[in-house]
mmCIF file of C-alpha atoms in Angstrom:
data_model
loop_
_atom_site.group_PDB
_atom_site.id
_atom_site.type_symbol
_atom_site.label_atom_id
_atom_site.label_comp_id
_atom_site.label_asym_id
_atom_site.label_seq_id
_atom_site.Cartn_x
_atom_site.Cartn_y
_atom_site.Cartn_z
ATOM 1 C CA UNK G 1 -16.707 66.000 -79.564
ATOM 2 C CA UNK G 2 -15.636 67.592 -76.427
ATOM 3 C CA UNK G 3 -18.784 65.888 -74.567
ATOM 4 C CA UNK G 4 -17.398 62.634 -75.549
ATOM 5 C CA UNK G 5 -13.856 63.477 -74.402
ATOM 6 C CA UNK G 6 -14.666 64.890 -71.005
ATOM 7 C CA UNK G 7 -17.188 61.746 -70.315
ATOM 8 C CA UNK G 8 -14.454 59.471 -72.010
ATOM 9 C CA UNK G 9 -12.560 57.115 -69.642
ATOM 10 C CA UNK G 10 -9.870 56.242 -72.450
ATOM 11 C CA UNK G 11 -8.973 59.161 -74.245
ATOM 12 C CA UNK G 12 -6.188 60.414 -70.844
ATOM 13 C CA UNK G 13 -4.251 56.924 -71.321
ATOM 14 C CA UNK G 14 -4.731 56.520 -75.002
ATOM 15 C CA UNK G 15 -2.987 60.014 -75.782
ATOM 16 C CA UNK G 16 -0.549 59.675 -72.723
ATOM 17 C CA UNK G 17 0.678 56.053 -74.549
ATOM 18 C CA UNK G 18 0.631 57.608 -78.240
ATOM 19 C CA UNK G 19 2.376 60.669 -76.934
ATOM 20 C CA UNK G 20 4.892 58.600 -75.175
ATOM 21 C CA UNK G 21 5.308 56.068 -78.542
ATOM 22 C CA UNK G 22 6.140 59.812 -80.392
ATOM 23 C CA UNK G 23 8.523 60.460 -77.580
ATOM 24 C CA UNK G 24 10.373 57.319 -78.235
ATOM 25 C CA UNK G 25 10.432 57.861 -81.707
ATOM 26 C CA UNK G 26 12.020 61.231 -81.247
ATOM 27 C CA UNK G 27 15.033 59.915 -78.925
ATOM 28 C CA UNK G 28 15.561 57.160 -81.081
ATOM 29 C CA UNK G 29 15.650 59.314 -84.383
ATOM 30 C CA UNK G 30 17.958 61.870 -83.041
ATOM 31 C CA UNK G 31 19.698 60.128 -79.967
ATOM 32 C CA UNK G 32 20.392 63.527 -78.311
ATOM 33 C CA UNK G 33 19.714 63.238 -74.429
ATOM 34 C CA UNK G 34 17.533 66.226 -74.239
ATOM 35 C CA UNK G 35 14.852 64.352 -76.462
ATOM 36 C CA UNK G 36 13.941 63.314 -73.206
ATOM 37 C CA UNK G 37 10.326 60.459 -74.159
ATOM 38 C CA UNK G 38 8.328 61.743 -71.020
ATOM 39 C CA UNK G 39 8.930 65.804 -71.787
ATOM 40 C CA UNK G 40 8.762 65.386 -75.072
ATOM 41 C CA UNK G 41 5.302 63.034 -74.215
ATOM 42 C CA UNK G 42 4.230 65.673 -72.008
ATOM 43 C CA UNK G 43 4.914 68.860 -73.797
ATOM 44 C CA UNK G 44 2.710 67.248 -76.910
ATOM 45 C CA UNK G 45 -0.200 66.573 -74.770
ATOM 46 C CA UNK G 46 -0.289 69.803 -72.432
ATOM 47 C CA UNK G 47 -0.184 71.526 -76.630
ATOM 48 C CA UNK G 48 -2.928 69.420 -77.526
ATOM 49 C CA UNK G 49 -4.991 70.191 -73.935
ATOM 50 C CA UNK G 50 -4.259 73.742 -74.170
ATOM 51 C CA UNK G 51 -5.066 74.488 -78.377
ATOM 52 C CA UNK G 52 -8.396 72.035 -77.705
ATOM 53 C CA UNK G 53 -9.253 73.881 -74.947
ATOM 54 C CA UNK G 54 -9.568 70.136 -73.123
ATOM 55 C CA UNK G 55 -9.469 70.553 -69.163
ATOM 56 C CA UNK G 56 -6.732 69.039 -67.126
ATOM 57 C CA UNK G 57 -9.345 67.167 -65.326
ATOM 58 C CA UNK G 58 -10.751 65.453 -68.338
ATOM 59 C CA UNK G 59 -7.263 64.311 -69.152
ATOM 60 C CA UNK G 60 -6.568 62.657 -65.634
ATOM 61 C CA UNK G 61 -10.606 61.457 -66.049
ATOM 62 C CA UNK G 62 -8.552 58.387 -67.999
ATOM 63 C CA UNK G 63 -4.726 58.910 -67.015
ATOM 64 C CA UNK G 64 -5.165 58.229 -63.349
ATOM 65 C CA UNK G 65 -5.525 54.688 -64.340
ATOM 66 C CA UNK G 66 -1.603 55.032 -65.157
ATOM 67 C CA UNK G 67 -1.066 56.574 -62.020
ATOM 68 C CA UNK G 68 -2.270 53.715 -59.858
ATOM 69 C CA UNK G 69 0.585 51.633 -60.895
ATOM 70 C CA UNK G 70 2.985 54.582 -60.043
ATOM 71 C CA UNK G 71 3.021 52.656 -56.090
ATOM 72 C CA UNK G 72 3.284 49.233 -57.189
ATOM 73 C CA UNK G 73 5.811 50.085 -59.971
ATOM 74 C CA UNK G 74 8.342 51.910 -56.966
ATOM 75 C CA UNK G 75 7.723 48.733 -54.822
ATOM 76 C CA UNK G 76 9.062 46.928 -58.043
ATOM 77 C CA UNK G 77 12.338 48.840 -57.786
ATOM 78 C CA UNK G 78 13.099 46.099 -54.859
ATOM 79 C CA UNK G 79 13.846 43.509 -57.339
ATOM 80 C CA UNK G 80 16.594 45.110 -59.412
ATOM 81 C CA UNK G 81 18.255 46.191 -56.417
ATOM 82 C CA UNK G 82 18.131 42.800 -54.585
ATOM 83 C CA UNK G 83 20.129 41.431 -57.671
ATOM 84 C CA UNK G 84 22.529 44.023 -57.196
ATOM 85 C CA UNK G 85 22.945 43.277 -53.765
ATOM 86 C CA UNK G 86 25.552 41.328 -54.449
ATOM 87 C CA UNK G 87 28.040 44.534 -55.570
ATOM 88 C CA UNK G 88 26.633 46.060 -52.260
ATOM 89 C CA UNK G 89 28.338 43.414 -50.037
ATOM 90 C CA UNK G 90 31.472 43.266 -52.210
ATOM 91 C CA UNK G 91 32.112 47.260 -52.087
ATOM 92 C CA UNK G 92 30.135 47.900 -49.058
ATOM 93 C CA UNK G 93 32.452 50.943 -47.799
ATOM 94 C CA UNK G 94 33.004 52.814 -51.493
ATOM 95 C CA UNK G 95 29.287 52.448 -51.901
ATOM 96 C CA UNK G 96 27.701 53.402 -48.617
ATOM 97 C CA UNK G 97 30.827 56.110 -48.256
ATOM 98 C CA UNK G 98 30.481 57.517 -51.654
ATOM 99 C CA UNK G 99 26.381 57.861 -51.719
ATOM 100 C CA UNK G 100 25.948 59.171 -48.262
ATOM 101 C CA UNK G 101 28.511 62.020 -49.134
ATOM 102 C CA UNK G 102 26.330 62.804 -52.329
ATOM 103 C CA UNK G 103 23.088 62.507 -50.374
ATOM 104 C CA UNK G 104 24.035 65.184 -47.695
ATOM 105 C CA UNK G 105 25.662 67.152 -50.675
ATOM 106 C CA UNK G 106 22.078 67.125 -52.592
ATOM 107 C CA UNK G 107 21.062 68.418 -48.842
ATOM 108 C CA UNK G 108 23.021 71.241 -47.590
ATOM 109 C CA UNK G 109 23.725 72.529 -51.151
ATOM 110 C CA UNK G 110 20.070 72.643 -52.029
ATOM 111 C CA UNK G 111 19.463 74.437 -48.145
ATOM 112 C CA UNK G 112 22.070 77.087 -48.914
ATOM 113 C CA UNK G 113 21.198 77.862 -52.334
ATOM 114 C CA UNK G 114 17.123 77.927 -51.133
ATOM 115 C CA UNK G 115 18.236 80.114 -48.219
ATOM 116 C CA UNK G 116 20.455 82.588 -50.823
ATOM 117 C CA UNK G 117 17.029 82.320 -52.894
ATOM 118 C CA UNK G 118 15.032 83.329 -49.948
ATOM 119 C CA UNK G 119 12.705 80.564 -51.210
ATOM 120 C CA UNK G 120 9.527 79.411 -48.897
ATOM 121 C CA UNK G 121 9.085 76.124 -47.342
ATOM 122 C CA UNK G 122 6.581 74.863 -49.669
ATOM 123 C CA UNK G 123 9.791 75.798 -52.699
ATOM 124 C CA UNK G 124 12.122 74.129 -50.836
ATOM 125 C CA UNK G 125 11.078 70.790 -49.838
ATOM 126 C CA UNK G 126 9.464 71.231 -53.655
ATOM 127 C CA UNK G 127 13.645 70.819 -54.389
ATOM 128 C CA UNK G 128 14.969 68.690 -51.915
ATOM 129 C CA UNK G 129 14.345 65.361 -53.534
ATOM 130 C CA UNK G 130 15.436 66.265 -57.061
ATOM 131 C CA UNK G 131 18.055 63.902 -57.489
ATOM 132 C CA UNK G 132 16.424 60.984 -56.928
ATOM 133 C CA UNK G 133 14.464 58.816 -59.212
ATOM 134 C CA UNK G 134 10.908 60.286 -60.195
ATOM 135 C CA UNK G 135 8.844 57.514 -58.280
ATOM 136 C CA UNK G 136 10.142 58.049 -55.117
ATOM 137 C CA UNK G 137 11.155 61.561 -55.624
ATOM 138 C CA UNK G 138 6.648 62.691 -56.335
ATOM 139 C CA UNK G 139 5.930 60.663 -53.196
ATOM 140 C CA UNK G 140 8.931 62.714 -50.862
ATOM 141 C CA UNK G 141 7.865 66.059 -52.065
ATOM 142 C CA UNK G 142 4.059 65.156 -51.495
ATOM 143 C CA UNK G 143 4.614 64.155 -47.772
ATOM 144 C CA UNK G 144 6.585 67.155 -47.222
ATOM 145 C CA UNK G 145 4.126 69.666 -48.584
ATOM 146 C CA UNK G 146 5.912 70.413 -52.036
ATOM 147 C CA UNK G 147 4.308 70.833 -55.824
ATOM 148 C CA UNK G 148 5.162 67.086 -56.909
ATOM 149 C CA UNK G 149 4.541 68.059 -60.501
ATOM 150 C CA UNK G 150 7.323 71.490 -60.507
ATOM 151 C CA UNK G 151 9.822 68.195 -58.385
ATOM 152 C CA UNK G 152 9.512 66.286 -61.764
ATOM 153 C CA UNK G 153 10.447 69.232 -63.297
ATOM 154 C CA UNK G 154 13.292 69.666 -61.770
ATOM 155 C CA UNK G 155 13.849 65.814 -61.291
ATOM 156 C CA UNK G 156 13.721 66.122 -65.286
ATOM 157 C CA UNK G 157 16.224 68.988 -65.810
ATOM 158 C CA UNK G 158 18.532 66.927 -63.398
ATOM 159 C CA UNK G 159 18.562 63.855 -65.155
ATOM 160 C CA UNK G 160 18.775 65.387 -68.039
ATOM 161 C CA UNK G 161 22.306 67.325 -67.542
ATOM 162 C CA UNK G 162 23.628 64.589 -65.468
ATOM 163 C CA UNK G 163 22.935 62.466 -68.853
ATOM 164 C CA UNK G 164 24.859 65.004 -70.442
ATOM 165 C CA UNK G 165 27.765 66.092 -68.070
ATOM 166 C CA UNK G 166 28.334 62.947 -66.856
ATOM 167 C CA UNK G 167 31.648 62.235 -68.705
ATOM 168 C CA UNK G 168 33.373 66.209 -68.702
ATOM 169 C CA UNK G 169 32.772 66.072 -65.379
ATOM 170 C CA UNK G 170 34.329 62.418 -64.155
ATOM 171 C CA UNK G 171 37.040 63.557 -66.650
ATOM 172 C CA UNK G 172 37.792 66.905 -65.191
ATOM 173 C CA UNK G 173 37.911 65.860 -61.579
ATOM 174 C CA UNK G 174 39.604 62.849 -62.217
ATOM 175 C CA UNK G 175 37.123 60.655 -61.198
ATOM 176 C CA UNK G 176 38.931 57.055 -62.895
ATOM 177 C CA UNK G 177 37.954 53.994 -60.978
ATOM 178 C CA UNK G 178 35.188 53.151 -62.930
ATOM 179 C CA UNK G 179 32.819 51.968 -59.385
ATOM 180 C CA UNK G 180 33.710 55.421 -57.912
ATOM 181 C CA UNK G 181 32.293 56.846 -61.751
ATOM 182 C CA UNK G 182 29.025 54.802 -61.453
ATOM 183 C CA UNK G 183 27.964 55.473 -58.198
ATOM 184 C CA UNK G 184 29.133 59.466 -58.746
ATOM 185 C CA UNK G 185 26.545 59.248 -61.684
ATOM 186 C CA UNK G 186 23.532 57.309 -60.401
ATOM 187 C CA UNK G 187 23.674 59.398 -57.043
ATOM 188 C CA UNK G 188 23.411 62.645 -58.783
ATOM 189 C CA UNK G 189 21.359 61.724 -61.890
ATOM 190 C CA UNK G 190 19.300 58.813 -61.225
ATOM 191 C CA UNK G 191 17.762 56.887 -64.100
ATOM 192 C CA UNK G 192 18.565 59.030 -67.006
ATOM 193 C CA UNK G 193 22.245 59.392 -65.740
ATOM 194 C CA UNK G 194 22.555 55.824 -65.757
ATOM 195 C CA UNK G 195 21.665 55.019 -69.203
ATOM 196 C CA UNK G 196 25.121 56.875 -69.978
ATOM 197 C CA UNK G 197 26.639 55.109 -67.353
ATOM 198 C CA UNK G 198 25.628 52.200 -69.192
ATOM 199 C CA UNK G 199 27.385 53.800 -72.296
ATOM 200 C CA UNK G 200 30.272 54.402 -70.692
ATOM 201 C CA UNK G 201 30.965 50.642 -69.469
ATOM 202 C CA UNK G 202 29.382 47.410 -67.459
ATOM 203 C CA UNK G 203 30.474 48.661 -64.314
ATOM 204 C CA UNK G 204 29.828 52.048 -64.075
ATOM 205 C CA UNK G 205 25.872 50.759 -65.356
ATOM 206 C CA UNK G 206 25.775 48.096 -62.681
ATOM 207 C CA UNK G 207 26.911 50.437 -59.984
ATOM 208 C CA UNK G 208 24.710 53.543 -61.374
ATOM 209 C CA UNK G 209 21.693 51.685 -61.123
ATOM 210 C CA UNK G 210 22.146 50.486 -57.461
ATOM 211 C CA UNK G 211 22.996 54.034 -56.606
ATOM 212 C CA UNK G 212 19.771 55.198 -58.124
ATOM 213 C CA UNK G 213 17.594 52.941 -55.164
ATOM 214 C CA UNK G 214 20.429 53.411 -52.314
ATOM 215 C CA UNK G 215 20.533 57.363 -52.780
ATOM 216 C CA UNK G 216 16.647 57.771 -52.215
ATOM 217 C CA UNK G 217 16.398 55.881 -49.809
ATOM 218 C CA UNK G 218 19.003 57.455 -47.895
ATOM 219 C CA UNK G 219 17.569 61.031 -49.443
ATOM 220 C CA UNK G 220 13.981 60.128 -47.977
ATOM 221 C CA UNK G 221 15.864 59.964 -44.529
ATOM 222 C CA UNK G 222 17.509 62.876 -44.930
ATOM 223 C CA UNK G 223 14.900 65.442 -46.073
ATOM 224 C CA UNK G 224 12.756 64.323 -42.928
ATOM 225 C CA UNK G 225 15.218 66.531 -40.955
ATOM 226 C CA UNK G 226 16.402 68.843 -43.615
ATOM 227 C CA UNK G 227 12.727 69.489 -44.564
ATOM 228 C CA UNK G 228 12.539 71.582 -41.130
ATOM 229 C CA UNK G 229 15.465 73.785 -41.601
ATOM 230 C CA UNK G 230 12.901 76.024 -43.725
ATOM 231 C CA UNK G 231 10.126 76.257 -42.121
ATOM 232 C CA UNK N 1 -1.803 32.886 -64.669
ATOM 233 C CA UNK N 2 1.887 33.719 -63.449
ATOM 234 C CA UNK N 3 1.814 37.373 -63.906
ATOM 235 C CA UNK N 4 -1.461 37.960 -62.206
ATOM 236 C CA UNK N 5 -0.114 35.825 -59.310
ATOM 237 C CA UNK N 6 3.089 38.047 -59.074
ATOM 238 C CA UNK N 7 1.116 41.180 -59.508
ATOM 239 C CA UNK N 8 -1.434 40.012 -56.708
ATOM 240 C CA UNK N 9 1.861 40.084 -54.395
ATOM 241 C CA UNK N 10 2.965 43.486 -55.585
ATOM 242 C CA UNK N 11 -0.049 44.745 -55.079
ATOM 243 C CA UNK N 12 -0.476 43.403 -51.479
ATOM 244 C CA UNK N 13 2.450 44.033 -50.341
ATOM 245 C CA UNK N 14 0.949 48.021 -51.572
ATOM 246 C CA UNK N 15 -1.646 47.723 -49.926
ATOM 247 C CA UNK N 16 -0.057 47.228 -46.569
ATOM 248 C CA UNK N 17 2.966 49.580 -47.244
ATOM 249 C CA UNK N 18 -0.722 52.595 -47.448
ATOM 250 C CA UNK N 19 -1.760 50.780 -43.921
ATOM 251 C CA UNK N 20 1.931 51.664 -42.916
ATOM 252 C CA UNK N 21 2.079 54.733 -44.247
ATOM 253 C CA UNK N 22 -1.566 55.570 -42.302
ATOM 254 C CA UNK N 23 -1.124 54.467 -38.935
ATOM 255 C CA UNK N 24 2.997 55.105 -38.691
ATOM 256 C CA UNK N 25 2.986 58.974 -37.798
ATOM 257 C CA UNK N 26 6.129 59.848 -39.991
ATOM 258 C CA UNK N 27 5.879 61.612 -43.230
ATOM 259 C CA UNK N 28 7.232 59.040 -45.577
ATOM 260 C CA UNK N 29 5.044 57.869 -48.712
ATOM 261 C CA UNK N 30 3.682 54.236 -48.759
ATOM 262 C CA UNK N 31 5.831 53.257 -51.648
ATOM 263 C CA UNK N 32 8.989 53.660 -49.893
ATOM 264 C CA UNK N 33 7.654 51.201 -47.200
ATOM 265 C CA UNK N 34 6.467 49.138 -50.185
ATOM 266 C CA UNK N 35 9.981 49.012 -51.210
ATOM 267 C CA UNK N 36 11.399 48.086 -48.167
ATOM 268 C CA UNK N 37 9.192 45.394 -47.194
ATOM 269 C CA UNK N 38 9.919 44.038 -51.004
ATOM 270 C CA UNK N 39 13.275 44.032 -50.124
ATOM 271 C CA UNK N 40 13.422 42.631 -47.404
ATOM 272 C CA UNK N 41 10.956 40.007 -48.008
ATOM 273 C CA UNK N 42 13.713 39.052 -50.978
ATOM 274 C CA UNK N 43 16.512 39.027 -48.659
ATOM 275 C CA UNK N 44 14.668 36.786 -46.089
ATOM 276 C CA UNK N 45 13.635 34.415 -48.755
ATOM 277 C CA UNK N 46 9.934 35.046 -47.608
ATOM 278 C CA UNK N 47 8.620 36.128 -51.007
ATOM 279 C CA UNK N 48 10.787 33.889 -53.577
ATOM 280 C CA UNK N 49 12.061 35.888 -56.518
ATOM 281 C CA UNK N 50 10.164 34.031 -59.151
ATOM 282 C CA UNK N 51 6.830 35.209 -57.672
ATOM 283 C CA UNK N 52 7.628 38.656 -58.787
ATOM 284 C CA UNK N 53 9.523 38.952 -61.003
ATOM 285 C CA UNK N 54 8.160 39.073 -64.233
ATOM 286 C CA UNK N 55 5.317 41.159 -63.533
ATOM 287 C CA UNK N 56 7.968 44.005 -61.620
ATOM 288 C CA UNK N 57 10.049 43.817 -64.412
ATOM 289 C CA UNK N 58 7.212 44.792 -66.399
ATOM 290 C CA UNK N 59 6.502 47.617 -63.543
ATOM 291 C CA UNK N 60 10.080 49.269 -63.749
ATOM 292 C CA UNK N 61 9.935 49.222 -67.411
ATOM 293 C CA UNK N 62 6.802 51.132 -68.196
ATOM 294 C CA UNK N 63 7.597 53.595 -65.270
ATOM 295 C CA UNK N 64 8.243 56.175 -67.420
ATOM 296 C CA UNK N 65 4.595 55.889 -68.482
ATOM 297 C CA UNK N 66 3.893 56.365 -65.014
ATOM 298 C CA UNK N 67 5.143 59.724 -64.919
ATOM 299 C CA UNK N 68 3.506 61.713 -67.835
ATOM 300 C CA UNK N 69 -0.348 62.073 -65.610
ATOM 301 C CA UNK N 70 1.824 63.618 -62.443
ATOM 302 C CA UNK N 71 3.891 65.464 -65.415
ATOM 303 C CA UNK N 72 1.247 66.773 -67.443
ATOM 304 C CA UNK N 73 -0.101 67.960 -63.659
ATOM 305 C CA UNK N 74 2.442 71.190 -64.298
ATOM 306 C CA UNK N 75 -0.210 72.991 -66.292
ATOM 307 C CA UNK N 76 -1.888 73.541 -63.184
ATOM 308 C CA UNK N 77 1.297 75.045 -61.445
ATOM 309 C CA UNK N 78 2.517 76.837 -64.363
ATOM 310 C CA UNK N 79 2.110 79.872 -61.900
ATOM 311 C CA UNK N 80 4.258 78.410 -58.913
ATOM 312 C CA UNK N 81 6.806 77.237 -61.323
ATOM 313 C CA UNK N 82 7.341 80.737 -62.656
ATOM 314 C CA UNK N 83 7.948 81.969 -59.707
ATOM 315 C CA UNK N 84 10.683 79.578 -58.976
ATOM 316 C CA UNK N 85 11.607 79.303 -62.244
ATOM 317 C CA UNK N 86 14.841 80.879 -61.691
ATOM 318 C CA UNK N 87 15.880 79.464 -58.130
ATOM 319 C CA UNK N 88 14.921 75.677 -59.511
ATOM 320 C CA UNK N 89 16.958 76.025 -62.564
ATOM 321 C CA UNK N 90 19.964 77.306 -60.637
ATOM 322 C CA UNK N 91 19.616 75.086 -57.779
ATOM 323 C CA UNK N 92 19.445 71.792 -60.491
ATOM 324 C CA UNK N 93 22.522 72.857 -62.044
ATOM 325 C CA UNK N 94 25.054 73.424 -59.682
ATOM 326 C CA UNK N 95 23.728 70.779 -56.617
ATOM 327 C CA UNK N 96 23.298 68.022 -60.182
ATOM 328 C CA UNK N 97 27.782 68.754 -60.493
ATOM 329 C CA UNK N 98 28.441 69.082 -57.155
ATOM 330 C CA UNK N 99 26.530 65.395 -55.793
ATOM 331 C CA UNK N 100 28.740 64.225 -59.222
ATOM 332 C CA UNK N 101 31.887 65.634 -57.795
ATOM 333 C CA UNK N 102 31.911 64.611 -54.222
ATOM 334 C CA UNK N 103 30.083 61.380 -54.796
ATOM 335 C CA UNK N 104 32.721 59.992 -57.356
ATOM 336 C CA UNK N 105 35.773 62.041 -55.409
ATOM 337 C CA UNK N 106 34.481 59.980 -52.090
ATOM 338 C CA UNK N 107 33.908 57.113 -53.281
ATOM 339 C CA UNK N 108 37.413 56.805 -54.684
ATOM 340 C CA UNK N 109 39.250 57.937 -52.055
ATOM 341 C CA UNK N 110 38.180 54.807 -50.276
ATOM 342 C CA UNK N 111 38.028 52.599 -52.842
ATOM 343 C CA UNK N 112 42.165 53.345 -53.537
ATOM 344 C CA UNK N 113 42.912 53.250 -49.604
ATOM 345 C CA UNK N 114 41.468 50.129 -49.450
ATOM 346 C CA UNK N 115 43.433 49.340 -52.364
ATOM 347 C CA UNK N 116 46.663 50.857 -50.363
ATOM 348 C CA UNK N 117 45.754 49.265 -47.644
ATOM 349 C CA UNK N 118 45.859 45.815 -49.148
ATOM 350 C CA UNK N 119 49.075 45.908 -51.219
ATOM 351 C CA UNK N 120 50.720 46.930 -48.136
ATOM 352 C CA UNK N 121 49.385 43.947 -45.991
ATOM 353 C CA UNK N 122 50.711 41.972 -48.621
ATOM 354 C CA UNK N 123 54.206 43.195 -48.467
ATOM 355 C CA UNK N 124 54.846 42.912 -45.268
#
């Protein structure tokens, strides 16, 4: 049985897809944002690897097939965006104005708080991109010299609260024009803070979701100088 | 037909975004030059929407997917992520409310002095 796994090319994507389908099933069921389908996915299979006594490398054997779309799929985030430009060029100021603020935010907070910390380089730059969507957030922590895998962690656990803060928060700081609600959500909690944008109303989703591209980009800018502030 | 077409262009343009990130000598991961070069190949007309755009729909939607091999990846850090354990959870928290805070507090300021700005133009 275990021969077969470890020489098997299928088994990595066929219980990273099942896993996933549970995952689904989960959020769906109880519609609570910590049911998160990719923790959830993951914390069933790294059970299953870990009580089977199944290696990590004959699970990626299979699931690096997924992996190789992780590039293509990021290069896909041009399309949404481009039919969002539209909102760009209507609100160029709010948007440009409110995103860069929460980009160099995400920086110096996450420098001062690494610095209290005394955290190492390798721990910082591991942080610096955890506000930004997953795809692009793996590929900044990689270049820099971080753990990409303890970034989606922490991209995770970000998303996550954002999901769930999302409306105390715009309510307790007054935050009330609806554009300046999206864009504070998809800056600070990428993806999974803009499904509850979505919730909350059109424009706030519309807005979220162009934040989500804008911020990293402007993020992978930043961190290139931050990163060095640790060294 | 179509959605091997579009994915041949994806994929291309993924191809030179790693020749990018390879000979340009600034630490910045291919797909982020991928991204750009999508975009602006949009913009410019060059690549016409309809050659992509079913197949990178189908890219952003699975992308989840995408993320549970990298994910599952952890069980080989579980020792570096103790050690930060702490720090990271910290550090997620606060920096998650205070990008919320200053984001939305920013981007309203200017959005209602633009707003000022233009009912006083039109009053005078």
């Amino acid at each position: 049985m275990k021969e077969l796994l470890t020489q098997s090319v299928f088994f990595g994507v066929v219980i990273s897809l099942l896993c996933y389908r549970i995952g689904l099933w989960v959020k769906k069921k109880t519609g609570w944002a910590l049911a998160n389908p990719l923790l959830i996915a993951v914390m069933i299979i790294v059970s299953f690897l870990v009580l089977f006594d199944v290696e990590y490398e004959t699970y990626q054997n299979g699931a690096k097939y997924i992996s190789f779309f992780l590039t293509p799929a990021t290069v896909s985030l041009a399309i949404p965006l481009y039919r969002q430009l539209d909102l760009l060029k209507r609100y160029p100021k709010a948007i440009v104005g409110g995103i860069a603020a929460g980009v160099l935010t995400a920086m110096v907070s996450i420098f001062l708080m690494s610095l209290a910390f005394g955290l190492n380089h390798e721990q910082y730059v591991t942080l610096l991109p955890k506000s930004i969507t997953t795809a692009i957030g793996i590929g900044v922590s990689e270049k820099m010299g971080g753990v990409a895998t303890i970034t989606v962690v922490a991209i995770s656990i970000t998303g996550i609260l954002g999901n769930i803060v999302a409306e105390s928060i715009c309510r307790l700081f007054h935050i009330e024009e609806p554009i300046a609600r999206g864009l504070a959500i998809g800056t600070s909690a990428h993806a999974l803070g803009t499904a509850k944008a979505m919730e909350i109303g059109e424009i706030e989703g519309a807005m979220s979701s162009l934040s989500i591209v804008v911020a990293a980009i402007m993020t992978v800018v930043s961190v290139s100088l931050f990163a060095q502030f640790i060294p | 037909m179509k959605y091997i077409r579009q994915l041949s262009v994806i994929l291309a343009i993924s191809f030179v975004a790693e020749l990018m990130e390879y000979l340009i000598p600034i630490p910045v991961a291919a797909s982020i030059y991928g991204l750009v070069l999508m975009l602006v190949g949009l913009v410019t007309k060059l690549i016409p929407l309809e050659k992509v755009e079913g197949a990178a729909d189908f890219l952003v939607e699975i992308m989840p997917i995408l993320f549970i091999p990298p994910t599952v990846g952890i069980m080989a850090s579980v020792e570096a992520l103790k050690e930060m354990l702490l720090p990271l959870c910290v550090i997620s928290v606060v920096s998650t409310i205070l990008i919320m805070v200053v984001t939305g507090r920013v981007a309203q300021a200017i959005i209602r002095k633009g707003r000022a700005k233009a009912e006083g133009g039109a009053e005078t």
